[in-house]
CSV table of C-alpha atoms in Angstrom, one decimal:
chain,number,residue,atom,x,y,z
D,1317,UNK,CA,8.5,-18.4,4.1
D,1318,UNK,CA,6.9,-14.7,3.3
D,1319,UNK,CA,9.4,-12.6,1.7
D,1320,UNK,CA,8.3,-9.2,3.5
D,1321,UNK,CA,6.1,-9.6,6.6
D,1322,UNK,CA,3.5,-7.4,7.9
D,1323,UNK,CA,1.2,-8.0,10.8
D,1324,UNK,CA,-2.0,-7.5,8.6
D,1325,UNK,CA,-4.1,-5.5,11.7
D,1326,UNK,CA,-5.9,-3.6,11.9
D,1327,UNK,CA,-3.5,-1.4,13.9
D,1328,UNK,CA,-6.1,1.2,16.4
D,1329,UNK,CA,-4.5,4.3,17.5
D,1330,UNK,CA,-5.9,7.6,18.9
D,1331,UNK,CA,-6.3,10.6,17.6
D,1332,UNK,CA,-2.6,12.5,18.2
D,1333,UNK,CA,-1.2,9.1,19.5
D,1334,UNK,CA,2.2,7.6,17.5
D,1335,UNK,CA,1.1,4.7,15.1
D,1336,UNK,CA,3.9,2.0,15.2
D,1337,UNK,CA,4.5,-0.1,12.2
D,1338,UNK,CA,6.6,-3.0,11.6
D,1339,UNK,CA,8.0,-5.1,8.8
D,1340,UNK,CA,10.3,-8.0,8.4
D,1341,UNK,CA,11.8,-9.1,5.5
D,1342,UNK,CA,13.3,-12.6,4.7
D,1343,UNK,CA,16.9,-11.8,2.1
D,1344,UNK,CA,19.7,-10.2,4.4
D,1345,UNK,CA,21.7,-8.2,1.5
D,1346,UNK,CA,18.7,-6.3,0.5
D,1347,UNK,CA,19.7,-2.3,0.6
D,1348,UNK,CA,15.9,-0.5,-0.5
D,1349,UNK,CA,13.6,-0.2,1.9
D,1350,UNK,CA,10.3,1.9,0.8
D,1351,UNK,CA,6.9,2.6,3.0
D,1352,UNK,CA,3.3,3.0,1.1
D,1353,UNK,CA,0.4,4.4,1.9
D,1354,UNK,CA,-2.8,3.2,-0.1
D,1355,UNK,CA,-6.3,4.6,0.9
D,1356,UNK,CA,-9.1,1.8,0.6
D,1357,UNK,CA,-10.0,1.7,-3.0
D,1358,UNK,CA,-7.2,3.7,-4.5
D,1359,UNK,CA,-3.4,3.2,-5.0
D,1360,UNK,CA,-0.4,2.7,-3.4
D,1361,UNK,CA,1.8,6.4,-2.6
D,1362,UNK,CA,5.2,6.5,-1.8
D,1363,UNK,CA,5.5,8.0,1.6
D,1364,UNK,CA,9.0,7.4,2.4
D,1365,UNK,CA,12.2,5.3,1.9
D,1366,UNK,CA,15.4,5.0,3.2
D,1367,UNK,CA,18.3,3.0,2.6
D,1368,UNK,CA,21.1,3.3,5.3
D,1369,UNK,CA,20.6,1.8,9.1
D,1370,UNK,CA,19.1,4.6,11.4
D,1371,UNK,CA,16.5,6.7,11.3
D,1372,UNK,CA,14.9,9.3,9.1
D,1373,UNK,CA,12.8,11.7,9.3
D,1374,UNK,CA,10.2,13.2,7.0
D,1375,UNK,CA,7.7,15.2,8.6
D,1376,UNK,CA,5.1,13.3,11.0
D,1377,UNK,CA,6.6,10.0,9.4
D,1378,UNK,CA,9.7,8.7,10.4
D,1379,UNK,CA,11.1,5.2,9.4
D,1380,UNK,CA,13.6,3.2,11.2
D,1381,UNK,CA,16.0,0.5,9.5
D,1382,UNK,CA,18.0,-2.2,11.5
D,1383,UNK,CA,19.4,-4.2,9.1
D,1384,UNK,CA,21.6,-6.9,11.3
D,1385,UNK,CA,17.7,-7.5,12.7
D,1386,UNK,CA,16.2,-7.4,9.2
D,1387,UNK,CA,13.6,-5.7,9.9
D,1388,UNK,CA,12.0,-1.7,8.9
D,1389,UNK,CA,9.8,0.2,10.9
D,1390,UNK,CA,7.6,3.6,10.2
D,1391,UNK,CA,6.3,5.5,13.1
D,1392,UNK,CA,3.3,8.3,12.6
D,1393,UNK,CA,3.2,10.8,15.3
D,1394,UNK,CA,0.2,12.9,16.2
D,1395,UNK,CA,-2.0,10.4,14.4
D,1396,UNK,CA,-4.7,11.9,12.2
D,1397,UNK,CA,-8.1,10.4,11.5
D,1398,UNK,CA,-7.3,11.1,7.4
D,1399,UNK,CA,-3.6,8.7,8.4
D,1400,UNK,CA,-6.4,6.1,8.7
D,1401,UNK,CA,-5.3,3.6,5.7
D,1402,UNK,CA,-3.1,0.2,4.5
D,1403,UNK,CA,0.6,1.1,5.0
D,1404,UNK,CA,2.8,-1.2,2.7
D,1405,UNK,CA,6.3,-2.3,2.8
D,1406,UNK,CA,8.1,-2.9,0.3
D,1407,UNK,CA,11.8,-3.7,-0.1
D,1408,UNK,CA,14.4,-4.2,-3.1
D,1409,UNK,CA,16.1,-7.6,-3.5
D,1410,UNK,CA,19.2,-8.1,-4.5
D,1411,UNK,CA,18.3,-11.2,-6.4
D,1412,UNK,CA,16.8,-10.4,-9.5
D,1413,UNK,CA,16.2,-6.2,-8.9
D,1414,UNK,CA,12.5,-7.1,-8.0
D,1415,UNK,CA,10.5,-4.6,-5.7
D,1416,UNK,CA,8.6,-7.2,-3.0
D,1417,UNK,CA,5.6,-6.1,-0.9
D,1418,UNK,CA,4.4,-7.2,2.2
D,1419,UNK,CA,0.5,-7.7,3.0
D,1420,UNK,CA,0.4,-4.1,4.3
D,1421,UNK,CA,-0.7,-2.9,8.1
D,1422,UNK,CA,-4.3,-1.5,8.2
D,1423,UNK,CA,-4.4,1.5,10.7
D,1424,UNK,CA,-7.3,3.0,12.0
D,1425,UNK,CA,-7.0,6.4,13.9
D,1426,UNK,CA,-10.3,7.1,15.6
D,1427,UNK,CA,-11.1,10.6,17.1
H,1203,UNK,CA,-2.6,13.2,-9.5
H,1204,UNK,CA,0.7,10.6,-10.1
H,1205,UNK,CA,0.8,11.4,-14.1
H,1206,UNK,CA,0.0,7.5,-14.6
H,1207,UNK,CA,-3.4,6.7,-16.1
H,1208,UNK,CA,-5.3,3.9,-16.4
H,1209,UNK,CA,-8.5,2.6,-18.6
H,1210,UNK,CA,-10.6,1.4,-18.1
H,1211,UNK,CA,-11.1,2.2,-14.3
H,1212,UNK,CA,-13.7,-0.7,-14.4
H,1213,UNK,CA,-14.0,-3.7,-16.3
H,1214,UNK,CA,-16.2,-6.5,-15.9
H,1215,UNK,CA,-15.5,-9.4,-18.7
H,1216,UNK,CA,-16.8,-13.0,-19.6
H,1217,UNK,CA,-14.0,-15.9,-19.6
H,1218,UNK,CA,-14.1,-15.9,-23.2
H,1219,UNK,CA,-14.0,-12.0,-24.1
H,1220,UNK,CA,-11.0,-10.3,-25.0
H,1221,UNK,CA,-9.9,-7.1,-23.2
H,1222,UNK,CA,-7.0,-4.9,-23.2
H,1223,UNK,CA,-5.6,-2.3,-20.3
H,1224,UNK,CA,-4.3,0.8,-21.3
H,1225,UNK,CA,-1.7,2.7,-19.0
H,1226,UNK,CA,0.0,5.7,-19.9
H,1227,UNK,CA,2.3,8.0,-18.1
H,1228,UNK,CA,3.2,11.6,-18.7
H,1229,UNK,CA,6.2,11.4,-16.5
H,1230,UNK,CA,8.9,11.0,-18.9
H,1231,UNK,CA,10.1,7.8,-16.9
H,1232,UNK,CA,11.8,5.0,-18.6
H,1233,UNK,CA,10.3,1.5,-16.9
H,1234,UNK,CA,6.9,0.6,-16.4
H,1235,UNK,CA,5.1,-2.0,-14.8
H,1236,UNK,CA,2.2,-3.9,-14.2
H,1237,UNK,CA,1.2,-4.7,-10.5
H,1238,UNK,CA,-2.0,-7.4,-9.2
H,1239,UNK,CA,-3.3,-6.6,-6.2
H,1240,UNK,CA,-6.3,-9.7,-4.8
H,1241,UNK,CA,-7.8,-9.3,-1.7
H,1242,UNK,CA,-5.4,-10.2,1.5
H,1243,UNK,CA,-2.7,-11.0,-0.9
H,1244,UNK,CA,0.8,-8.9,-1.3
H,1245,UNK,CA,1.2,-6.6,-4.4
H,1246,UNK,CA,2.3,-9.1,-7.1
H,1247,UNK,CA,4.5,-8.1,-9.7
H,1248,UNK,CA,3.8,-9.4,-12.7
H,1249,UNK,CA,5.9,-7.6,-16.2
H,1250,UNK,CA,8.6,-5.1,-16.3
H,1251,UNK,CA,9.4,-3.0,-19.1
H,1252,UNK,CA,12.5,-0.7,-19.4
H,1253,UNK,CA,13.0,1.5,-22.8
H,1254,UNK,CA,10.0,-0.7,-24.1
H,1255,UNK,CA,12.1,-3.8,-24.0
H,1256,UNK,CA,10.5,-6.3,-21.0
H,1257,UNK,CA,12.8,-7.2,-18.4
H,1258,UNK,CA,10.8,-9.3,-15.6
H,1259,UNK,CA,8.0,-11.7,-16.3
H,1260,UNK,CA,7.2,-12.9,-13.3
H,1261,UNK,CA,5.8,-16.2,-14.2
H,1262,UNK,CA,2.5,-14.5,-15.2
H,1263,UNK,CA,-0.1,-17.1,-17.4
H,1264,UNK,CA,0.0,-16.9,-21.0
H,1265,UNK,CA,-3.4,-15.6,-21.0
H,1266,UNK,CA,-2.1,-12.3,-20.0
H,1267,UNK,CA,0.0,-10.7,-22.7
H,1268,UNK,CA,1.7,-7.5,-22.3
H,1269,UNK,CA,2.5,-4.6,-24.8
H,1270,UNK,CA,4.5,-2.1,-24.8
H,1271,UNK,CA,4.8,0.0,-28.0
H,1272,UNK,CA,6.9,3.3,-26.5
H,1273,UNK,CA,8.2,4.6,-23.2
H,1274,UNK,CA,4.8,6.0,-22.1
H,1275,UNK,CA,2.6,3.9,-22.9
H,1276,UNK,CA,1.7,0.1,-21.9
H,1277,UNK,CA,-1.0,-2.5,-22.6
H,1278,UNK,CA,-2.1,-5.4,-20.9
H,1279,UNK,CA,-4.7,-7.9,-23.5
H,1280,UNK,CA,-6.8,-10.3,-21.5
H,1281,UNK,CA,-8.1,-13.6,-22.9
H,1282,UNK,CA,-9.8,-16.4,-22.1
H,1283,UNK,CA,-9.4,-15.2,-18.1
H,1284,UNK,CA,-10.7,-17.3,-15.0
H,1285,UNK,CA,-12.9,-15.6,-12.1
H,1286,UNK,CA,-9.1,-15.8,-9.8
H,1287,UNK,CA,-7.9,-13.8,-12.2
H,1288,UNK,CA,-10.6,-11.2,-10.8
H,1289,UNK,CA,-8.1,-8.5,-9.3
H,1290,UNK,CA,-6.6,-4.5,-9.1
H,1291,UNK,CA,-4.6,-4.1,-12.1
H,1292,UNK,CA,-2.0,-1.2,-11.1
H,1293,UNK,CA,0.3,-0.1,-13.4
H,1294,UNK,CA,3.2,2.1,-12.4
H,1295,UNK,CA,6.3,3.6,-13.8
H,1296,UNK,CA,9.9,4.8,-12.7
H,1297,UNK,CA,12.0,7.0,-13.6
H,1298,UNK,CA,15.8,6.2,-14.5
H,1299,UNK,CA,15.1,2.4,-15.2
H,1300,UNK,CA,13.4,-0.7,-13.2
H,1301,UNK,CA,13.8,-0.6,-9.9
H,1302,UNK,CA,16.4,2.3,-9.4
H,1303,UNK,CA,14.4,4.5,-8.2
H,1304,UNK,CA,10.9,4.7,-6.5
H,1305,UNK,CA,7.3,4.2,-8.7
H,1306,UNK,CA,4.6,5.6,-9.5
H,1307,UNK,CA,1.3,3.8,-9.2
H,1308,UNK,CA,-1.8,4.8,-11.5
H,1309,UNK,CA,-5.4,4.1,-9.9
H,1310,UNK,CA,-5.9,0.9,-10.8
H,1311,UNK,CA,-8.5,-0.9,-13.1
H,1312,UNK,CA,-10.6,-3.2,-11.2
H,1313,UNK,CA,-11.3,-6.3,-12.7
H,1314,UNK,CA,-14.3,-9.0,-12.3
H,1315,UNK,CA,-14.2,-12.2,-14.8
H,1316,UNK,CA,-17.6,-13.8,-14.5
């Protein structure tokens, strides 16, 4: 059983449209829950984390935690063409302190 | 710009070279790590270091042997590699210890063993 899941994509959204993300992940205490973008050929950035149930905000990003469901979600709003990348999950087990990933969610925004 | 660098950005090697990875930050963090990223495969994590001593080693084949002389810099020496080990080599770093807080990624060296 995957760890973190990600439905690989790729994910096509219009221009200005809200990109919808999701990820699942497998250990029930976990508490750190962190979304990366990574451009094709370049490295994962931090775009956001979050750690209690809810929702928060940062800019056009927000990410959604439910963690009775286990899963973590990041929406983009007004997608841009340059929001066009892999978008990785990553969340913090309890079990050993390790940081897993999931496969990461290629979007595509087309103009 | 992260403040993590990485060299060689490219590196093509023979099964039977001998290669090393440099990484350095100029973040002042205190754990670093390195990271394997293969095509359609998850980020895999494969050492942690925290103030220089290692703390993770996720199972990782002897032919890959980490060094980590001080808190901002960190090796990685190939040998004797196979073509699967033909991969992204990220490194990254943190600042208040492994895993407490979020990382830093470098841009990678990108790997091909022939």
């Amino acid at each position: 059983q995957k760890e973190v899941e990600q439905n690989s994509g790729p994910l096509s959204v219009p221009e200005g449209a809200i990109a919808s993300l999701n990820c699942t992940y497998s250990d029930r205490g976990s508490q750190s829950f962190f979304w990366y973008r990574q451009y094709s050929g370049k490295s994962p950035e931090l775009i956001m984390f979050i750690y209690s149930n809810g929702d928060k905000e940062d800019g056009r990003f927000t990410a959604q935690l439910n963690k009775a469901s286990q899963y973590v979600s990041l929406l983009i709003r007004d997608s841009q063409p340059s929001d066009s990348a892999t978008y990785l999950c990553a969340v913090k087990f309890p079990a050993g302190n390790k940081l897993t990933f999931g496969g990461g969610t290629r979007v595509l925004v087309k103009p | 710009e992260t403040g993590v660098t990485q060299t060689p950005r490219h590196l093509v090697m023979g099964m039977t070279n001998k290669k090393s990875l440099k990484c350095e930050q100029h973040l002042g963090h205190n754990a670093m790590y390195w990271y394997k990223q293969s095509a359609k495969k998850p980020l895999e994590l494969m050492f942690v270091y925290s103030l220089e001593e290692r703390v993770e080693n996720n199972s990782v084949p002897s032919r890959f042997s980490p060094e980590c002389p001080n808190s901002s810099h960190l090796f990685l020496h190939l040998h004797t590699l196979q073509p699967e080990d033909s991969a992204l080599y990220l490194c990254a770093s943190s600042p208040k210890g492994w895993f407490s807080e979020t990382q830093y990624f470098g841009p990678g060296t990108r790997l091909l063993v022939l």
